[in-house]
Coordinates of C-alpha atoms in Angstrom, one line a residue:
Chain A
M43 CA -35.3 10.8 94.6
L44 CA -37.6 13.4 93.1
N45 CA -34.8 14.7 90.9
K46 CA -34.2 11.2 89.6
K47 CA -37.9 10.8 88.8
I48 CA -38.0 14.1 87.0
F49 CA -34.9 13.1 85.0
Y50 CA -36.5 9.9 83.8
F51 CA -39.8 11.6 83.1
V52 CA -38.2 14.3 81.0
F53 CA -36.0 11.6 79.3
I54 CA -39.0 9.5 78.3
L55 CA -40.9 12.6 77.1
L56 CA -37.9 13.5 74.9
I57 CA -37.9 10.0 73.4
I58 CA -41.6 10.2 72.5
F59 CA -41.2 13.8 71.2
I60 CA -38.3 13.0 68.9
M61 CA -39.6 9.7 67.7
I62 CA -43.1 10.8 66.8
L63 CA -42.8 14.3 65.4
P64 CA -41.4 14.4 61.8
P65 CA -40.1 18.0 62.1
S66 CA -37.9 17.0 65.0
R67 CA -36.6 14.1 62.9
K68 CA -35.9 16.5 60.0
L69 CA -34.1 18.9 62.3
I70 CA -31.9 16.2 63.6
Y71 CA -31.2 14.8 60.1
N72 CA -30.2 18.3 58.9
V73 CA -27.8 18.9 61.8
V74 CA -26.2 15.5 61.9
S75 CA -25.9 14.9 58.1
D76 CA -24.3 18.4 57.6
F77 CA -21.9 17.7 60.4
Y78 CA -20.8 14.4 58.9
Y79 CA -20.8 15.7 55.3
P80 CA -17.2 16.9 55.1
F81 CA -15.8 13.6 56.5
M82 CA -18.0 11.4 54.3
N83 CA -17.2 13.7 51.3
L84 CA -13.5 13.2 52.0
A85 CA -14.0 9.5 51.8
L86 CA -15.9 9.9 48.6
T87 CA -13.2 12.1 47.1
A88 CA -10.5 9.5 48.1
R89 CA -12.6 6.7 46.4
N90 CA -13.0 8.8 43.3
N91 CA -9.2 9.5 43.2
I92 CA -8.4 5.8 43.5
K93 CA -10.8 5.1 40.6
K94 CA -9.2 7.9 38.5
K95 CA -5.7 6.4 39.3
S96 CA -6.9 3.0 38.2
I97 CA -7.9 4.5 34.8
T98 CA -4.2 5.5 34.2
N99 CA -3.3 1.8 34.4
K100 CA -5.3 1.1 31.2
S101 CA -3.5 0.9 27.8
K102 CA -3.1 4.1 25.7
S103 CA -5.0 2.6 22.8
F104 CA -8.0 1.7 25.1
L105 CA -8.0 5.3 26.4
I106 CA -7.8 6.8 22.8
N107 CA -10.7 4.7 21.8
E108 CA -12.7 5.8 24.8
I109 CA -12.0 9.5 24.0
Y110 CA -13.1 9.0 20.4
D111 CA -16.3 7.2 21.6
L112 CA -17.1 10.0 24.0
Q113 CA -16.5 12.7 21.4
R114 CA -18.9 10.9 19.0
I115 CA -21.5 10.5 21.8
N116 CA -21.0 14.2 22.8
S117 CA -21.6 15.4 19.2
E118 CA -24.7 13.2 18.8
L119 CA -26.1 14.5 22.1
S120 CA -25.3 18.1 21.2
A121 CA -27.2 17.7 17.9
A122 CA -30.2 16.1 19.6
S123 CA -30.2 18.8 22.3
S124 CA -30.2 21.7 19.8
H125 CA -33.0 19.9 17.9
L126 CA -35.0 19.5 21.1
N127 CA -34.5 23.1 22.0
T128 CA -36.0 24.1 18.7
I129 CA -39.0 21.9 19.4
L130 CA -39.3 23.2 22.9
E131 CA -39.4 26.8 21.6
E132 CA -42.0 25.9 19.0
N133 CA -44.1 24.1 21.7
N134 CA -44.0 27.1 23.9
E135 CA -45.0 29.4 21.0
L136 CA -48.0 27.1 20.2
R137 CA -49.0 26.9 23.9
K138 CA -48.9 30.7 24.0
L139 CA -51.2 30.9 20.9
L140 CA -53.6 28.4 22.5
D141 CA -53.5 30.2 25.9
L142 CA -52.2 27.1 27.6
K143 CA -49.8 27.1 30.6
K144 CA -46.1 27.2 29.7
N145 CA -44.2 23.9 30.3
P146 CA -42.3 24.3 33.6
G147 CA -39.1 22.8 32.3
Y148 CA -36.6 21.0 34.5
S149 CA -32.9 21.2 35.1
Y150 CA -30.7 18.3 36.2
I151 CA -28.4 18.2 39.1
F152 CA -25.6 15.7 39.0
A153 CA -24.8 13.9 42.3
Q154 CA -23.0 11.0 43.7
V155 CA -24.1 8.4 46.4
L156 CA -22.4 9.6 49.6
F157 CA -23.3 6.7 51.9
R158 CA -25.8 3.8 52.1
D159 CA -27.3 1.8 54.9
P160 CA -26.1 -1.9 54.6
I161 CA -29.4 -3.1 56.0
E162 CA -31.8 -0.9 53.8
W163 CA -29.4 -1.0 50.8
F164 CA -32.2 -1.2 48.2
T165 CA -34.6 1.3 49.8
Q166 CA -32.6 4.4 50.8
F167 CA -29.3 6.2 50.2
T168 CA -27.8 9.6 50.8
I169 CA -26.4 11.8 48.0
N170 CA -23.7 14.6 48.2
K171 CA -25.9 17.5 47.1
G172 CA -28.4 19.4 49.3
Y173 CA -30.7 22.4 49.2
L174 CA -27.8 24.8 48.7
D175 CA -27.2 23.1 45.3
G176 CA -30.9 23.4 44.4
I177 CA -32.2 20.0 45.6
E178 CA -35.8 20.1 46.8
Q179 CA -37.9 17.6 48.7
G180 CA -40.0 15.4 46.3
A181 CA -37.7 15.9 43.3
V182 CA -37.3 12.8 41.1
V183 CA -34.0 11.0 41.0
V184 CA -32.8 9.1 37.9
A185 CA -29.8 7.0 36.9
K186 CA -28.4 5.3 33.8
T187 CA -30.2 2.0 33.0
D188 CA -27.1 0.6 31.3
R189 CA -23.5 1.8 31.4
N190 CA -23.2 1.8 27.6
K191 CA -26.6 3.3 26.8
N192 CA -27.8 6.8 27.1
S193 CA -31.2 5.9 28.6
F194 CA -32.2 6.8 32.1
G195 CA -34.7 5.3 34.6
V196 CA -36.3 6.5 37.8
V197 CA -34.5 5.5 41.0
G198 CA -36.7 7.3 43.5
R199 CA -37.5 10.6 45.2
I200 CA -35.8 13.0 47.5
S201 CA -37.3 12.5 50.9
S202 CA -35.4 15.2 52.8
A203 CA -32.6 17.6 52.0
S204 CA -30.2 19.3 54.3
K205 CA -27.6 22.0 53.3
H206 CA -25.2 19.6 51.7
T207 CA -26.8 16.2 51.5
A208 CA -30.2 14.7 50.6
M209 CA -31.9 11.4 51.3
V210 CA -33.3 9.4 48.5
D211 CA -36.2 6.9 48.9
T212 CA -36.0 4.4 46.1
I213 CA -39.0 3.1 44.2
I214 CA -38.9 0.0 46.4
S215 CA -39.4 2.1 49.6
N216 CA -42.8 2.3 51.1
E217 CA -42.3 6.1 51.5
C218 CA -41.9 6.8 47.8
N219 CA -45.1 7.4 45.9
I220 CA -45.0 8.3 42.2
S221 CA -47.9 8.7 39.8
V222 CA -47.3 6.4 36.8
Y223 CA -48.7 5.8 33.4
I224 CA -48.8 2.7 31.2
P225 CA -48.7 3.9 27.6
S226 CA -49.8 0.5 26.1
N227 CA -53.3 0.7 27.5
G228 CA -53.5 4.3 28.9
A229 CA -53.9 3.3 32.5
T230 CA -52.6 5.4 35.4
G231 CA -51.8 4.3 38.9
I232 CA -49.7 5.0 42.0
L233 CA -46.3 3.4 42.4
S234 CA -45.8 2.8 46.1
G235 CA -43.3 0.4 47.8
G236 CA -42.0 -2.9 46.7
K237 CA -40.3 -6.1 47.8
R238 CA -37.5 -8.4 46.8
D239 CA -36.7 -12.1 47.0
S240 CA -33.6 -14.0 46.2
K241 CA -33.9 -13.5 42.4
N242 CA -36.1 -10.5 41.8
I243 CA -36.8 -7.0 43.0
W244 CA -40.1 -5.3 42.2
S245 CA -42.2 -2.2 42.8
K246 CA -46.0 -2.2 43.2
V247 CA -48.3 -0.1 41.1
S248 CA -51.8 0.2 42.8
Y249 CA -55.1 1.8 41.8
L250 CA -55.0 0.6 38.2
P251 CA -58.4 0.4 36.5
R252 CA -59.8 -3.1 36.4
D253 CA -61.4 -3.0 33.0
L254 CA -58.1 -2.8 31.1
T255 CA -55.7 -5.6 30.1
Y256 CA -52.1 -5.6 31.3
A257 CA -49.6 -7.4 29.2
P258 CA -46.3 -8.5 30.7
S259 CA -43.3 -6.4 29.7
S260 CA -45.5 -3.3 29.2
I261 CA -43.5 -0.2 29.8
V262 CA -44.3 1.9 32.9
V263 CA -43.4 5.6 32.9
T264 CA -44.1 8.7 35.1
S265 CA -47.4 10.4 34.4
G266 CA -46.2 13.9 35.1
L267 CA -49.4 14.7 37.1
N268 CA -47.2 15.9 39.9
K269 CA -45.5 19.3 39.2
L270 CA -42.2 18.0 40.6
T271 CA -42.2 15.0 38.2
P272 CA -41.5 15.3 34.5
P273 CA -43.7 13.0 32.4
D274 CA -42.5 9.9 30.5
L275 CA -39.5 9.0 32.6
F276 CA -38.9 5.3 32.3
I277 CA -39.6 3.4 35.6
G278 CA -39.7 -0.2 34.6
K279 CA -41.7 -3.0 32.9
I280 CA -44.5 -5.2 34.1
M281 CA -43.0 -8.5 35.3
D282 CA -43.4 -11.8 33.4
L283 CA -46.4 -14.0 33.9
K284 CA -44.5 -16.6 35.9
Y285 CA -44.2 -14.1 38.7
S286 CA -48.0 -13.5 38.7
P287 CA -47.6 -9.8 38.3
I288 CA -51.3 -8.8 38.2
S289 CA -53.6 -9.1 41.2
V290 CA -57.1 -7.7 42.0
Y291 CA -57.7 -6.1 45.4
N292 CA -60.8 -4.9 47.0
N293 CA -62.6 -6.2 43.9
L294 CA -62.1 -2.7 42.5
F295 CA -58.5 -2.1 41.4
I296 CA -55.6 -3.9 39.9
E297 CA -52.2 -4.1 41.5
A298 CA -49.2 -4.8 39.2
K299 CA -45.6 -5.8 40.0
I300 CA -43.0 -3.9 37.9
R301 CA -39.4 -4.7 37.5
P302 CA -37.3 -1.5 37.9
V303 CA -35.2 -0.6 34.9
V304 CA -32.3 0.7 37.0
D305 CA -30.0 -1.6 38.9
L306 CA -30.6 -0.4 42.5
N307 CA -27.7 -2.5 43.8
H308 CA -25.0 -0.7 41.9
L309 CA -25.7 3.0 42.1
N310 CA -23.0 5.6 42.0
F311 CA -23.9 8.6 39.8
I312 CA -27.4 10.0 39.7
L313 CA -29.3 12.9 38.3
V314 CA -31.9 14.9 40.2
F315 CA -34.7 16.6 38.2
V316 CA -35.6 20.0 39.7
K317 CA -38.1 22.5 38.4
K318 CA -36.6 25.5 36.6
K319 CA -37.4 28.7 38.5
Chain B
M39 CA -14.3 18.9 80.1
I40 CA -11.7 16.3 79.1
H41 CA -14.3 13.6 79.7
F42 CA -16.8 15.3 77.4
A43 CA -14.2 15.7 74.6
Y44 CA -13.0 12.1 75.1
I45 CA -16.5 10.7 74.8
F46 CA -17.4 12.9 71.9
L47 CA -14.3 11.7 70.0
I48 CA -15.0 8.1 70.7
L49 CA -18.6 8.4 69.5
F50 CA -17.8 10.6 66.6
F51 CA -15.2 8.2 65.2
S52 CA -17.5 5.2 65.9
I53 CA -20.4 6.7 63.9
L54 CA -17.9 7.7 61.1
I55 CA -16.4 4.2 60.9
E56 CA -19.9 2.6 61.0
L57 CA -21.0 4.9 58.1
L58 CA -17.8 4.2 56.0
F59 CA -18.1 0.4 56.4
G60 CA -21.9 0.6 55.9
S61 CA -21.3 2.3 52.5
I62 CA -19.4 -0.8 51.3
G63 CA -22.2 -3.1 52.7
M64 CA -20.7 -4.1 56.0
L65 CA -22.7 -3.9 59.2
M66 CA -20.1 -2.8 61.8
P67 CA -21.4 -2.7 65.3
I68 CA -18.7 -0.3 66.5
T69 CA -21.1 2.2 68.0
A70 CA -22.7 -0.4 70.2
V71 CA -19.3 -1.6 71.4
S72 CA -18.3 2.0 72.2
I73 CA -21.5 2.5 74.2
F74 CA -20.8 -0.7 76.1
Y75 CA -17.2 0.5 76.9
I76 CA -18.4 4.0 77.9
T77 CA -21.1 2.6 80.3
I78 CA -18.5 0.4 82.0
V79 CA -15.9 3.2 82.3
Y80 CA -18.4 5.9 83.3
N81 CA -21.9 4.9 84.6
L82 CA -25.3 3.6 83.5
K83 CA -27.0 7.0 83.3
T84 CA -24.3 8.3 81.0
G85 CA -24.5 5.1 78.9
I86 CA -28.2 5.3 78.5
C87 CA -28.3 9.0 77.6
L88 CA -25.4 8.6 75.1
G89 CA -26.9 5.3 73.7
F90 CA -30.1 7.1 73.0
I91 CA -28.5 10.1 71.4
T92 CA -26.1 8.1 69.3
G93 CA -28.8 5.7 68.2
L94 CA -31.0 8.6 67.2
F95 CA -28.1 10.1 65.1
I96 CA -27.4 6.8 63.3
N97 CA -31.1 6.2 62.5
T98 CA -31.7 9.7 61.3
L99 CA -28.5 9.7 59.2
Y100 CA -29.7 6.5 57.5
G101 CA -33.1 8.0 57.1
H102 CA -35.0 5.2 59.0
Y103 CA -38.7 5.7 59.7
L104 CA -38.5 3.3 62.7
F105 CA -35.9 4.0 65.4
P106 CA -34.5 0.6 66.7
A107 CA -31.0 1.9 67.4
P108 CA -31.7 4.1 70.4
L109 CA -33.6 1.3 72.1
S110 CA -31.0 -1.3 71.2
L111 CA -28.2 1.0 72.6
I112 CA -30.1 1.6 75.8
I113 CA -30.3 -2.2 76.2
V114 CA -26.6 -2.4 75.4
S115 CA -26.0 0.0 78.3
I116 CA -28.1 -2.1 80.7
L117 CA -26.2 -5.2 79.5
A118 CA -22.9 -3.4 80.3
F119 CA -24.2 -2.6 83.7
V120 CA -25.0 -6.3 84.3
W121 CA -21.6 -7.4 82.9
L122 CA -19.9 -4.9 85.3
H123 CA -21.6 -6.5 88.3
K124 CA -21.7 -10.2 87.2
G125 CA -18.9 -10.5 84.6
V126 CA -15.1 -10.6 84.5
L127 CA -13.5 -7.4 83.2
K128 CA -9.8 -8.2 83.7
N129 CA -9.5 -11.0 81.2
S130 CA -9.4 -9.5 77.7
S131 CA -10.3 -12.7 75.8
L132 CA -13.4 -13.1 77.9
Q133 CA -14.7 -9.8 76.5
V134 CA -15.6 -11.7 73.3
I135 CA -18.8 -12.9 75.1
P136 CA -20.3 -9.4 75.7
G137 CA -18.9 -8.4 72.2
I138 CA -21.1 -11.1 70.6
I139 CA -24.2 -10.3 72.7
V140 CA -23.9 -6.5 72.1
S141 CA -23.6 -7.1 68.3
L142 CA -26.6 -9.4 68.4
V143 CA -28.7 -6.9 70.3
Y144 CA -27.7 -4.0 68.0
S145 CA -27.8 -5.7 64.6
A146 CA -30.7 -8.2 64.8
P147 CA -33.7 -5.7 65.2
P148 CA -33.0 -3.6 62.1
L149 CA -32.2 -6.8 60.1
L150 CA -35.6 -8.3 61.1
I151 CA -37.5 -5.0 60.4
S152 CA -35.9 -4.7 57.0
Y153 CA -36.7 -8.4 56.2
F154 CA -40.4 -8.2 57.1
A155 CA -40.8 -4.8 55.4
Y156 CA -39.1 -5.3 52.1
E157 CA -38.0 -8.9 51.7
Q158 CA -39.4 -12.4 51.4
G159 CA -38.2 -16.0 50.9
F160 CA -35.9 -18.3 52.8
M161 CA -32.8 -17.4 50.8
L162 CA -32.9 -13.8 51.9
L163 CA -33.6 -14.8 55.5
F164 CA -30.5 -17.0 55.3
Y165 CA -28.6 -14.0 53.7
K166 CA -29.7 -11.8 56.6
L167 CA -28.5 -14.4 59.1
M168 CA -25.1 -14.4 57.3
I169 CA -24.9 -10.6 57.8
L170 CA -25.8 -11.0 61.4
L171 CA -23.1 -13.7 61.8
V172 CA -20.4 -11.4 60.2
S173 CA -21.6 -8.5 62.4
T174 CA -21.4 -10.7 65.5
F175 CA -17.9 -11.9 64.5
L176 CA -16.8 -8.2 64.1
G177 CA -18.3 -7.4 67.5
A178 CA -16.4 -10.2 69.1
I179 CA -13.2 -8.9 67.7
L180 CA -14.0 -5.2 68.2
L181 CA -14.7 -5.2 72.0
P182 CA -11.4 -6.7 73.2
T183 CA -9.5 -4.7 70.6
M184 CA -11.2 -1.5 71.7
I185 CA -10.5 -2.2 75.4
V186 CA -6.8 -2.7 74.7
I187 CA -6.5 0.4 72.6
L188 CA -8.7 2.8 74.7
D189 CA -7.4 1.5 78.0
S190 CA -3.8 2.2 76.9
I191 CA -4.9 5.7 75.9
N192 CA -6.8 6.2 79.2
S193 CA -3.8 5.1 81.3
K194 CA -1.7 7.8 79.5
I195 CA -4.2 10.6 80.0
R196 CA -5.1 9.3 83.5
L197 CA -8.7 8.4 82.8
N198 CA -10.6 5.5 84.3
L199 CA -9.8 2.1 82.9
Y200 CA -12.3 -0.5 81.7
Q201 CA -10.3 -3.3 83.3
K202 CA -10.3 -1.6 86.7
A203 CA -14.0 -0.7 86.7
K204 CA -14.9 -3.6 89.0
E205 CA -12.3 -2.5 91.6
R206 CA -13.7 1.1 91.4
L207 CA -17.2 -0.3 92.0
I208 CA -16.1 -2.3 95.0
E209 CA -14.3 0.7 96.5
S210 CA -17.3 2.9 96.1

C-alpha cells in the first residue's frame, strides 16, 4: 500500500517537474527529436526524390528554358554579390577610420521543413538542421516571398536546437519576439504573436509611439537592435484600413496588425541567418 | 524483455506515423489508439505511465508550450480500463465506439487550445470541427484494424490478446 502511494507521489512529482521546468523540456526535445531525425529525414529524402522524378516528366524545351533562366539569375546575383562585397569592405574600412564597431556579418544556412504539427501549422515547425550545422537559438529564419522573385521575408525565430534539428516559432507565435522598424515614419516596436481568421493572418506589433501616423501598407522590417537579427529584413506590411489595423492600448502605445510577406502555409525551403564567428 | 521491445516498437511506429501524417496536415490519433490497446492487453499502471511518456514525447517534438497530450493519454488509459470492465472486447466492429471516444479525448484539447490562442471567427471553428471529425473517423477505423493486426501478431509470438483480455480478468 505504501509502495503504491510512493509510486503515485513520485509520478506526480515527475509530471510537475517536467512540465514546469524549461531545461527539462529542452533536454527531452533534444533526445526525442534527434532519435526521430533519421526516420523523418528518410521520409523527407523520399519526398524530395519524388519531386525530382516529377521534374523529369516535364518537356525538354521547358527544362532548357529553366536552365537558361537560372543561369541568367545566377550571373545577376554573382554580379550583385561582388558589388556588395566591395561596399562591405569599404564600409568596414570607414568604420575602422571612425573607430566604430565592425559589422558582425551573417552567414546563411539552407534548411528544409522536416515536419509540422497539423494543429499548430502556422505557428511552429521543425527543420532538418541543428546546432551541429551551426544553428543557434534565437537565429532569424527567412523564406522566399514569391517563387519567381528573389526577395525574402522573415518567417520566425529558432526557439530551440538539437544536434540535427531545430524548432522554429513563426512570427504568428506568441513565443516569437522581434524588434521591428517602420521606415516610413521611423517608429520602432516589438513584434509578438498574432492571429488568423478565415481570410487573413496577421502579426501584432506593440509598443509603437503614439505621436506618429501609421499608414496602411507601410513596410515593416527588422530593426537589427538584437545582435542575432540583421537589420532591414522584410517582415510584412501594415494591413488595410478595413481590418482596423491600428489600435491604442493603455492610452500610451499603438498596436498595429501586419500582414506577413511570406506565405506561412506553404513553407518548404528556408534560410537561417547566423552570426559569423 | 520481449514485452518491453514489443511495446517500444508499437509506440515508436505510432509516433512516427503520427508525425508523417501530421506533416501533410492530417491529425492521426494512432498513438492514443495504441495506448488504449496496450492498457487493455497489459494493465492500467503500464498504460498510464506509457501514456504520460508518449504524450510528453509528442508534445515536445511538436514544440508545444502546453502539454495536453500526456493528460489526454492518461485519460485514454483510464477509459481503456473502464471499457475492459464494462465493454465488449470480442466483437471487432464494436471497437469503433472506443475508437471514436479515444480520438475525441486525444484530438479535441489541442484543437481548442490552438483555436483560442491563435484563431478567431466562426469559419475557423467550423474548420477545426472538420479536423476533429476526420480524426474521429480515423480513430474509429484505426482501433478495430489495430486489434486485428496486433492480435494476429500476438497470437504468433504468444503474447496476450486484446480480445481475450476480459477472460484473463475474470480468471484472475
